């Protein structure tokens, strides 16, 4: 309550964007890391599929986006999830993408990488959060506490 949340969901594939906009997932997909209580609260079962409630889908802006294109439409983001995509790029391109992500993050903004990403290529503008190995903060180590909610 009291938060204003804007989510930008991007993918290179227009098919994946269209699928995400529908907000319909299989039981296998929603069971991967989603607590049953959250499933019951935020999804409606439709046959063998699950549909995200409209109030959540309205918070998300979907857009086809190539990480190699201009980031000019993004600015001062609090958190960026860049999961399991950098592995497709060569070293130079990975570094370039991460530098551009650093530029669009708010001061003390957080970058979350997937397990397939290698943190050794991160620009010096990022510091790893000690209590969260896949989380990196832009700038100095923040007074940020992470809690698991489920």
mmCIF file of the C-alpha atoms, coordinates in Angstrom:
data_MODEL
# 
_entry.id   MODEL 
# 
loop_
_atom_site.group_PDB 
_atom_site.id 
_atom_site.type_symbol 
_atom_site.label_atom_id 
_atom_site.label_alt_id 
_atom_site.label_comp_id 
_atom_site.label_asym_id 
_atom_site.label_entity_id 
_atom_site.label_seq_id 
_atom_site.pdbx_PDB_ins_code 
_atom_site.Cartn_x 
_atom_site.Cartn_y 
_atom_site.Cartn_z 
_atom_site.occupancy 
_atom_site.B_iso_or_equiv 
_atom_site.pdbx_formal_charge 
_atom_site.auth_seq_id 
_atom_site.auth_comp_id 
_atom_site.auth_asym_id 
_atom_site.auth_atom_id 
_atom_site.pdbx_PDB_model_num 
ATOM 1   C CA . UNK A 1 1   ? 0.000  0.000   0.000   1.00 0.00 ? 1   UNK A CA 1 
ATOM 2   C CA . UNK A 1 2   ? 1.133  3.521   -0.782  1.00 0.00 ? 2   UNK A CA 1 
ATOM 3   C CA . UNK A 1 3   ? 3.587  2.427   -3.477  1.00 0.00 ? 3   UNK A CA 1 
ATOM 4   C CA . UNK A 1 4   ? 3.472  3.399   -7.106  1.00 0.00 ? 4   UNK A CA 1 
ATOM 5   C CA . UNK A 1 5   ? 4.780  0.447   -9.086  1.00 0.00 ? 5   UNK A CA 1 
ATOM 6   C CA . UNK A 1 6   ? 5.555  0.527   -12.788 1.00 0.00 ? 6   UNK A CA 1 
ATOM 7   C CA . UNK A 1 7   ? 6.920  -2.631  -14.359 1.00 0.00 ? 7   UNK A CA 1 
ATOM 8   C CA . UNK A 1 8   ? 8.510  -2.823  -17.786 1.00 0.00 ? 8   UNK A CA 1 
ATOM 9   C CA . UNK A 1 9   ? 8.611  -6.323  -19.247 1.00 0.00 ? 9   UNK A CA 1 
ATOM 10  C CA . UNK A 1 10  ? 10.804 -6.660  -22.309 1.00 0.00 ? 10  UNK A CA 1 
ATOM 11  C CA . UNK A 1 11  ? 11.914 -9.414  -24.620 1.00 0.00 ? 11  UNK A CA 1 
ATOM 12  C CA . UNK A 1 12  ? 13.497 -9.612  -28.034 1.00 0.00 ? 12  UNK A CA 1 
ATOM 13  C CA . UNK A 1 13  ? 10.745 -11.966 -29.209 1.00 0.00 ? 13  UNK A CA 1 
ATOM 14  C CA . UNK A 1 14  ? 7.404  -10.432 -30.166 1.00 0.00 ? 14  UNK A CA 1 
ATOM 15  C CA . UNK A 1 15  ? 5.864  -13.884 -29.614 1.00 0.00 ? 15  UNK A CA 1 
ATOM 16  C CA . UNK A 1 16  ? 7.044  -13.928 -25.989 1.00 0.00 ? 16  UNK A CA 1 
ATOM 17  C CA . UNK A 1 17  ? 5.742  -10.397 -25.438 1.00 0.00 ? 17  UNK A CA 1 
ATOM 18  C CA . UNK A 1 18  ? 2.322  -11.366 -26.828 1.00 0.00 ? 18  UNK A CA 1 
ATOM 19  C CA . UNK A 1 19  ? 2.267  -14.466 -24.624 1.00 0.00 ? 19  UNK A CA 1 
ATOM 20  C CA . UNK A 1 20  ? 3.256  -12.464 -21.540 1.00 0.00 ? 20  UNK A CA 1 
ATOM 21  C CA . UNK A 1 21  ? 0.551  -9.871  -22.257 1.00 0.00 ? 21  UNK A CA 1 
ATOM 22  C CA . UNK A 1 22  ? -2.047 -12.654 -22.186 1.00 0.00 ? 22  UNK A CA 1 
ATOM 23  C CA . UNK A 1 23  ? -0.856 -13.604 -18.697 1.00 0.00 ? 23  UNK A CA 1 
ATOM 24  C CA . UNK A 1 24  ? -1.833 -17.268 -19.057 1.00 0.00 ? 24  UNK A CA 1 
ATOM 25  C CA . UNK A 1 25  ? 0.509  -19.962 -17.744 1.00 0.00 ? 25  UNK A CA 1 
ATOM 26  C CA . UNK A 1 26  ? 0.566  -23.714 -17.323 1.00 0.00 ? 26  UNK A CA 1 
ATOM 27  C CA . UNK A 1 27  ? 0.551  -25.337 -13.906 1.00 0.00 ? 27  UNK A CA 1 
ATOM 28  C CA . UNK A 1 28  ? 4.220  -26.265 -14.409 1.00 0.00 ? 28  UNK A CA 1 
ATOM 29  C CA . UNK A 1 29  ? 5.136  -22.608 -15.037 1.00 0.00 ? 29  UNK A CA 1 
ATOM 30  C CA . UNK A 1 30  ? 3.312  -21.197 -12.007 1.00 0.00 ? 30  UNK A CA 1 
ATOM 31  C CA . UNK A 1 31  ? 4.657  -23.870 -9.674  1.00 0.00 ? 31  UNK A CA 1 
ATOM 32  C CA . UNK A 1 32  ? 8.264  -22.852 -10.376 1.00 0.00 ? 32  UNK A CA 1 
ATOM 33  C CA . UNK A 1 33  ? 9.077  -20.613 -7.412  1.00 0.00 ? 33  UNK A CA 1 
ATOM 34  C CA . UNK A 1 34  ? 5.571  -19.277 -6.749  1.00 0.00 ? 34  UNK A CA 1 
ATOM 35  C CA . UNK A 1 35  ? 4.099  -20.004 -3.328  1.00 0.00 ? 35  UNK A CA 1 
ATOM 36  C CA . UNK A 1 36  ? 0.611  -21.571 -3.348  1.00 0.00 ? 36  UNK A CA 1 
ATOM 37  C CA . UNK A 1 37  ? -0.780 -18.633 -1.364  1.00 0.00 ? 37  UNK A CA 1 
ATOM 38  C CA . UNK A 1 38  ? 0.434  -16.174 -4.023  1.00 0.00 ? 38  UNK A CA 1 
ATOM 39  C CA . UNK A 1 39  ? -0.940 -18.372 -6.793  1.00 0.00 ? 39  UNK A CA 1 
ATOM 40  C CA . UNK A 1 40  ? -4.366 -18.375 -5.133  1.00 0.00 ? 40  UNK A CA 1 
ATOM 41  C CA . UNK A 1 41  ? -4.207 -14.615 -4.481  1.00 0.00 ? 41  UNK A CA 1 
ATOM 42  C CA . UNK A 1 42  ? -2.993 -13.392 -7.876  1.00 0.00 ? 42  UNK A CA 1 
ATOM 43  C CA . UNK A 1 43  ? -4.158 -15.994 -10.408 1.00 0.00 ? 43  UNK A CA 1 
ATOM 44  C CA . UNK A 1 44  ? -7.422 -17.559 -11.529 1.00 0.00 ? 44  UNK A CA 1 
ATOM 45  C CA . UNK A 1 45  ? -7.538 -21.130 -12.738 1.00 0.00 ? 45  UNK A CA 1 
ATOM 46  C CA . UNK A 1 46  ? -8.981 -21.600 -16.231 1.00 0.00 ? 46  UNK A CA 1 
ATOM 47  C CA . UNK A 1 47  ? -9.106 -25.290 -17.029 1.00 0.00 ? 47  UNK A CA 1 
ATOM 48  C CA . UNK A 1 48  ? -5.518 -26.515 -16.850 1.00 0.00 ? 48  UNK A CA 1 
ATOM 49  C CA . UNK A 1 49  ? -4.094 -22.976 -17.114 1.00 0.00 ? 49  UNK A CA 1 
ATOM 50  C CA . UNK A 1 50  ? -3.700 -20.073 -14.711 1.00 0.00 ? 50  UNK A CA 1 
ATOM 51  C CA . UNK A 1 51  ? -4.402 -16.415 -15.609 1.00 0.00 ? 51  UNK A CA 1 
ATOM 52  C CA . UNK A 1 52  ? -2.783 -13.458 -13.834 1.00 0.00 ? 52  UNK A CA 1 
ATOM 53  C CA . UNK A 1 53  ? -5.368 -11.097 -12.324 1.00 0.00 ? 53  UNK A CA 1 
ATOM 54  C CA . UNK A 1 54  ? -6.011 -7.917  -14.309 1.00 0.00 ? 54  UNK A CA 1 
ATOM 55  C CA . UNK A 1 55  ? -4.932 -5.566  -11.498 1.00 0.00 ? 55  UNK A CA 1 
ATOM 56  C CA . UNK A 1 56  ? -1.398 -6.981  -11.791 1.00 0.00 ? 56  UNK A CA 1 
ATOM 57  C CA . UNK A 1 57  ? -1.330 -7.041  -15.592 1.00 0.00 ? 57  UNK A CA 1 
ATOM 58  C CA . UNK A 1 58  ? -2.352 -3.367  -15.682 1.00 0.00 ? 58  UNK A CA 1 
ATOM 59  C CA . UNK A 1 59  ? 0.839  -2.455  -13.773 1.00 0.00 ? 59  UNK A CA 1 
ATOM 60  C CA . UNK A 1 60  ? 3.037  -3.903  -16.526 1.00 0.00 ? 60  UNK A CA 1 
ATOM 61  C CA . UNK A 1 61  ? 4.067  -2.251  -19.774 1.00 0.00 ? 61  UNK A CA 1 
ATOM 62  C CA . UNK A 1 62  ? 5.173  -4.833  -22.299 1.00 0.00 ? 62  UNK A CA 1 
ATOM 63  C CA . UNK A 1 63  ? 7.649  -3.907  -25.003 1.00 0.00 ? 63  UNK A CA 1 
ATOM 64  C CA . UNK A 1 64  ? 9.768  -5.674  -27.555 1.00 0.00 ? 64  UNK A CA 1 
ATOM 65  C CA . UNK A 1 65  ? 13.329 -4.603  -26.830 1.00 0.00 ? 65  UNK A CA 1 
ATOM 66  C CA . UNK A 1 66  ? 16.796 -5.574  -27.983 1.00 0.00 ? 66  UNK A CA 1 
ATOM 67  C CA . UNK A 1 67  ? 19.479 -5.064  -25.316 1.00 0.00 ? 67  UNK A CA 1 
ATOM 68  C CA . UNK A 1 68  ? 21.755 -3.793  -28.080 1.00 0.00 ? 68  UNK A CA 1 
ATOM 69  C CA . UNK A 1 69  ? 19.364 -0.919  -28.944 1.00 0.00 ? 69  UNK A CA 1 
ATOM 70  C CA . UNK A 1 70  ? 19.026 2.492   -27.289 1.00 0.00 ? 70  UNK A CA 1 
ATOM 71  C CA . UNK A 1 71  ? 18.012 2.594   -23.637 1.00 0.00 ? 71  UNK A CA 1 
ATOM 72  C CA . UNK A 1 72  ? 16.844 6.219   -24.023 1.00 0.00 ? 72  UNK A CA 1 
ATOM 73  C CA . UNK A 1 73  ? 13.269 5.383   -23.040 1.00 0.00 ? 73  UNK A CA 1 
ATOM 74  C CA . UNK A 1 74  ? 14.427 4.067   -19.652 1.00 0.00 ? 74  UNK A CA 1 
ATOM 75  C CA . UNK A 1 75  ? 15.742 6.123   -16.740 1.00 0.00 ? 75  UNK A CA 1 
ATOM 76  C CA . UNK A 1 76  ? 16.198 5.912   -12.966 1.00 0.00 ? 76  UNK A CA 1 
ATOM 77  C CA . UNK A 1 77  ? 15.075 2.317   -12.588 1.00 0.00 ? 77  UNK A CA 1 
ATOM 78  C CA . UNK A 1 78  ? 15.163 0.884   -9.077  1.00 0.00 ? 78  UNK A CA 1 
ATOM 79  C CA . UNK A 1 79  ? 15.812 -2.697  -10.146 1.00 0.00 ? 79  UNK A CA 1 
ATOM 80  C CA . UNK A 1 80  ? 16.676 -4.481  -13.381 1.00 0.00 ? 80  UNK A CA 1 
ATOM 81  C CA . UNK A 1 81  ? 16.306 -8.221  -13.811 1.00 0.00 ? 81  UNK A CA 1 
ATOM 82  C CA . UNK A 1 82  ? 18.749 -9.442  -16.454 1.00 0.00 ? 82  UNK A CA 1 
ATOM 83  C CA . UNK A 1 83  ? 18.440 -13.169 -16.163 1.00 0.00 ? 83  UNK A CA 1 
ATOM 84  C CA . UNK A 1 84  ? 19.922 -15.809 -18.431 1.00 0.00 ? 84  UNK A CA 1 
ATOM 85  C CA . UNK A 1 85  ? 20.380 -13.566 -21.450 1.00 0.00 ? 85  UNK A CA 1 
ATOM 86  C CA . UNK A 1 86  ? 23.985 -12.346 -21.302 1.00 0.00 ? 86  UNK A CA 1 
ATOM 87  C CA . UNK A 1 87  ? 25.278 -15.849 -21.994 1.00 0.00 ? 87  UNK A CA 1 
ATOM 88  C CA . UNK A 1 88  ? 24.316 -15.335 -25.643 1.00 0.00 ? 88  UNK A CA 1 
ATOM 89  C CA . UNK A 1 89  ? 26.721 -12.389 -26.059 1.00 0.00 ? 89  UNK A CA 1 
ATOM 90  C CA . UNK A 1 90  ? 30.473 -12.188 -26.484 1.00 0.00 ? 90  UNK A CA 1 
ATOM 91  C CA . UNK A 1 91  ? 32.573 -10.592 -23.725 1.00 0.00 ? 91  UNK A CA 1 
ATOM 92  C CA . UNK A 1 92  ? 32.666 -7.092  -25.259 1.00 0.00 ? 92  UNK A CA 1 
ATOM 93  C CA . UNK A 1 93  ? 28.882 -7.030  -25.800 1.00 0.00 ? 93  UNK A CA 1 
ATOM 94  C CA . UNK A 1 94  ? 28.193 -8.248  -22.249 1.00 0.00 ? 94  UNK A CA 1 
ATOM 95  C CA . UNK A 1 95  ? 30.305 -5.428  -20.834 1.00 0.00 ? 95  UNK A CA 1 
ATOM 96  C CA . UNK A 1 96  ? 28.550 -2.879  -23.070 1.00 0.00 ? 96  UNK A CA 1 
ATOM 97  C CA . UNK A 1 97  ? 25.087 -4.060  -22.018 1.00 0.00 ? 97  UNK A CA 1 
ATOM 98  C CA . UNK A 1 98  ? 26.015 -3.962  -18.328 1.00 0.00 ? 98  UNK A CA 1 
ATOM 99  C CA . UNK A 1 99  ? 27.492 -0.460  -18.658 1.00 0.00 ? 99  UNK A CA 1 
ATOM 100 C CA . UNK A 1 100 ? 24.245 0.741   -20.261 1.00 0.00 ? 100 UNK A CA 1 
ATOM 101 C CA . UNK A 1 101 ? 22.184 -0.886  -17.521 1.00 0.00 ? 101 UNK A CA 1 
ATOM 102 C CA . UNK A 1 102 ? 24.328 0.919   -14.934 1.00 0.00 ? 102 UNK A CA 1 
ATOM 103 C CA . UNK A 1 103 ? 23.520 4.235   -16.652 1.00 0.00 ? 103 UNK A CA 1 
ATOM 104 C CA . UNK A 1 104 ? 19.742 3.748   -16.414 1.00 0.00 ? 104 UNK A CA 1 
ATOM 105 C CA . UNK A 1 105 ? 19.709 2.551   -12.802 1.00 0.00 ? 105 UNK A CA 1 
ATOM 106 C CA . UNK A 1 106 ? 18.869 5.017   -10.068 1.00 0.00 ? 106 UNK A CA 1 
ATOM 107 C CA . UNK A 1 107 ? 21.631 5.727   -7.558  1.00 0.00 ? 107 UNK A CA 1 
ATOM 108 C CA . UNK A 1 108 ? 21.741 2.601   -5.387  1.00 0.00 ? 108 UNK A CA 1 
ATOM 109 C CA . UNK A 1 109 ? 19.606 0.807   -8.004  1.00 0.00 ? 109 UNK A CA 1 
ATOM 110 C CA . UNK A 1 110 ? 19.908 -2.970  -8.045  1.00 0.00 ? 110 UNK A CA 1 
ATOM 111 C CA . UNK A 1 111 ? 20.775 -5.377  -10.844 1.00 0.00 ? 111 UNK A CA 1 
ATOM 112 C CA . UNK A 1 112 ? 19.692 -8.990  -10.497 1.00 0.00 ? 112 UNK A CA 1 
ATOM 113 C CA . UNK A 1 113 ? 21.580 -11.450 -12.674 1.00 0.00 ? 113 UNK A CA 1 
ATOM 114 C CA . UNK A 1 114 ? 20.728 -15.062 -13.397 1.00 0.00 ? 114 UNK A CA 1 
ATOM 115 C CA . UNK A 1 115 ? 22.905 -17.952 -12.311 1.00 0.00 ? 115 UNK A CA 1 
ATOM 116 C CA . UNK A 1 116 ? 24.289 -18.284 -15.849 1.00 0.00 ? 116 UNK A CA 1 
ATOM 117 C CA . UNK A 1 117 ? 25.733 -14.757 -15.809 1.00 0.00 ? 117 UNK A CA 1 
ATOM 118 C CA . UNK A 1 118 ? 29.311 -14.235 -14.708 1.00 0.00 ? 118 UNK A CA 1 
ATOM 119 C CA . UNK A 1 119 ? 29.813 -11.354 -12.272 1.00 0.00 ? 119 UNK A CA 1 
ATOM 120 C CA . UNK A 1 120 ? 33.493 -10.953 -13.221 1.00 0.00 ? 120 UNK A CA 1 
ATOM 121 C CA . UNK A 1 121 ? 32.453 -8.841  -16.233 1.00 0.00 ? 121 UNK A CA 1 
ATOM 122 C CA . UNK A 1 122 ? 30.510 -6.285  -14.175 1.00 0.00 ? 122 UNK A CA 1 
ATOM 123 C CA . UNK A 1 123 ? 31.641 -2.679  -14.470 1.00 0.00 ? 123 UNK A CA 1 
ATOM 124 C CA . UNK A 1 124 ? 33.255 -1.246  -11.328 1.00 0.00 ? 124 UNK A CA 1 
ATOM 125 C CA . UNK A 1 125 ? 30.075 0.772   -10.767 1.00 0.00 ? 125 UNK A CA 1 
ATOM 126 C CA . UNK A 1 126 ? 28.462 -2.361  -9.268  1.00 0.00 ? 126 UNK A CA 1 
ATOM 127 C CA . UNK A 1 127 ? 29.002 -3.854  -5.827  1.00 0.00 ? 127 UNK A CA 1 
ATOM 128 C CA . UNK A 1 128 ? 27.712 -7.288  -4.883  1.00 0.00 ? 128 UNK A CA 1 
ATOM 129 C CA . UNK A 1 129 ? 25.274 -7.491  -1.984  1.00 0.00 ? 129 UNK A CA 1 
ATOM 130 C CA . UNK A 1 130 ? 26.803 -9.788  0.601   1.00 0.00 ? 130 UNK A CA 1 
ATOM 131 C CA . UNK A 1 131 ? 23.553 -11.444 1.624   1.00 0.00 ? 131 UNK A CA 1 
ATOM 132 C CA . UNK A 1 132 ? 22.309 -11.975 -1.958  1.00 0.00 ? 132 UNK A CA 1 
ATOM 133 C CA . UNK A 1 133 ? 24.897 -13.412 -4.360  1.00 0.00 ? 133 UNK A CA 1 
ATOM 134 C CA . UNK A 1 134 ? 23.006 -12.592 -7.588  1.00 0.00 ? 134 UNK A CA 1 
ATOM 135 C CA . UNK A 1 135 ? 22.192 -8.991  -6.571  1.00 0.00 ? 135 UNK A CA 1 
ATOM 136 C CA . UNK A 1 136 ? 24.464 -6.080  -7.468  1.00 0.00 ? 136 UNK A CA 1 
ATOM 137 C CA . UNK A 1 137 ? 23.978 -2.461  -6.495  1.00 0.00 ? 137 UNK A CA 1 
ATOM 138 C CA . UNK A 1 138 ? 25.013 0.554   -8.520  1.00 0.00 ? 138 UNK A CA 1 
ATOM 139 C CA . UNK A 1 139 ? 27.394 2.647   -6.482  1.00 0.00 ? 139 UNK A CA 1 
ATOM 140 C CA . UNK A 1 140 ? 28.314 2.000   -2.898  1.00 0.00 ? 140 UNK A CA 1 
ATOM 141 C CA . UNK A 1 141 ? 26.976 -0.835  -0.768  1.00 0.00 ? 141 UNK A CA 1 
ATOM 142 C CA . UNK A 1 142 ? 23.493 0.352   0.313   1.00 0.00 ? 142 UNK A CA 1 
ATOM 143 C CA . UNK A 1 143 ? 21.756 0.005   3.631   1.00 0.00 ? 143 UNK A CA 1 
ATOM 144 C CA . UNK A 1 144 ? 19.384 -2.425  1.939   1.00 0.00 ? 144 UNK A CA 1 
ATOM 145 C CA . UNK A 1 145 ? 17.918 -5.399  3.741   1.00 0.00 ? 145 UNK A CA 1 
ATOM 146 C CA . UNK A 1 146 ? 16.421 -8.195  1.722   1.00 0.00 ? 146 UNK A CA 1 
ATOM 147 C CA . UNK A 1 147 ? 13.670 -10.340 3.136   1.00 0.00 ? 147 UNK A CA 1 
ATOM 148 C CA . UNK A 1 148 ? 11.993 -13.359 1.695   1.00 0.00 ? 148 UNK A CA 1 
ATOM 149 C CA . UNK A 1 149 ? 8.226  -13.047 1.441   1.00 0.00 ? 149 UNK A CA 1 
ATOM 150 C CA . UNK A 1 150 ? 6.159  -15.958 0.483   1.00 0.00 ? 150 UNK A CA 1 
# 
